[in-house]
XYZ file of C-alpha atoms in Angstrom:
81
model
C 0.000 0.000 0.000
C 1.440 3.334 -0.959
C 1.162 6.730 0.715
C 0.481 10.020 -1.038
C 0.474 13.533 0.370
C -2.637 15.691 0.242
C -1.397 17.797 -2.686
C -0.661 14.711 -4.788
C -4.046 13.222 -3.845
C -5.793 16.392 -5.036
C -3.989 16.512 -8.348
C -4.280 12.777 -9.083
C -7.600 11.980 -7.413
C -9.220 10.318 -10.442
C -6.211 8.059 -11.002
C -5.977 7.174 -7.317
C -9.679 6.367 -7.103
C -9.429 4.098 -10.127
C -6.524 2.270 -8.490
C -8.543 1.874 -5.278
C -11.474 0.472 -7.258
C -9.070 -2.083 -8.730
C -8.121 -3.159 -5.192
C -5.034 -0.994 -4.636
C -5.807 0.849 -1.398
C -3.714 3.893 -0.495
C -3.075 6.247 2.408
C -3.326 10.038 2.322
C -0.848 11.798 4.591
C -0.212 15.357 5.712
C 3.393 16.303 6.451
C 4.278 12.615 6.428
C 1.631 11.731 9.020
C -0.954 9.206 7.741
C -4.488 10.589 7.961
C -6.852 8.312 6.048
C -6.869 5.008 4.231
C -8.791 4.888 0.950
C -10.199 1.549 -0.189
C -12.977 0.480 -2.509
C -16.468 -0.208 -1.245
C -17.711 -3.709 -1.818
C -21.374 -2.866 -2.256
C -23.584 -5.655 -3.564
C -24.700 -5.343 -7.161
C -28.360 -4.657 -7.914
C -30.417 -7.728 -7.126
C -27.737 -9.163 -4.836
C -28.630 -7.195 -1.712
C -29.164 -9.211 1.441
C -32.808 -9.707 2.191
C -34.913 -11.107 4.969
C -36.201 -14.593 4.451
C -33.399 -15.706 2.139
C -33.316 -19.115 3.862
C -37.073 -19.698 3.774
C -37.815 -23.383 3.423
C -34.284 -24.418 4.412
C -34.711 -24.264 8.181
C -37.380 -25.959 10.276
C -38.294 -24.522 13.680
C -39.930 -27.074 16.004
C -43.441 -26.271 17.240
C -42.222 -26.471 20.853
C -39.250 -24.143 20.276
C -40.406 -21.620 22.861
C -40.834 -24.395 25.468
C -37.603 -26.305 24.831
C -35.502 -26.738 27.957
C -38.288 -25.668 30.312
C -37.607 -28.534 32.730
C -33.908 -27.738 32.980
C -34.566 -24.028 33.477
C -37.098 -24.798 36.232
C -34.542 -27.080 37.942
C -31.839 -24.420 37.770
C -33.897 -21.418 38.785
C -36.900 -22.909 40.546
C -40.461 -22.977 39.292
C -42.624 -20.072 40.330
C -46.295 -20.096 40.052
C-alpha cells in the first residue's frame, strides 16, 4: 500500500480512485503523518442485496421451540407459580 500527500491526492484523485477500485488501497498523509486510508467499497450489485427470508424453506423450527428446555430451566432457577 502506498502513501500520497494531500497535494498529490488532489492533483491525481481520479487516477488514485481508479486504483482503489481495482483493489489498490492507499493512504493520504499530511506532512508525512498518515491521515486516512482509501479503499474500494464492496457494495452488492443490484439484485444481490441481502434480504430477509433468504433461507425460507431451508430451516425448520420445532413447534415447541419456545418451550424447549423448560424442565432444565425450572430445575436451575426454581419454578414459580
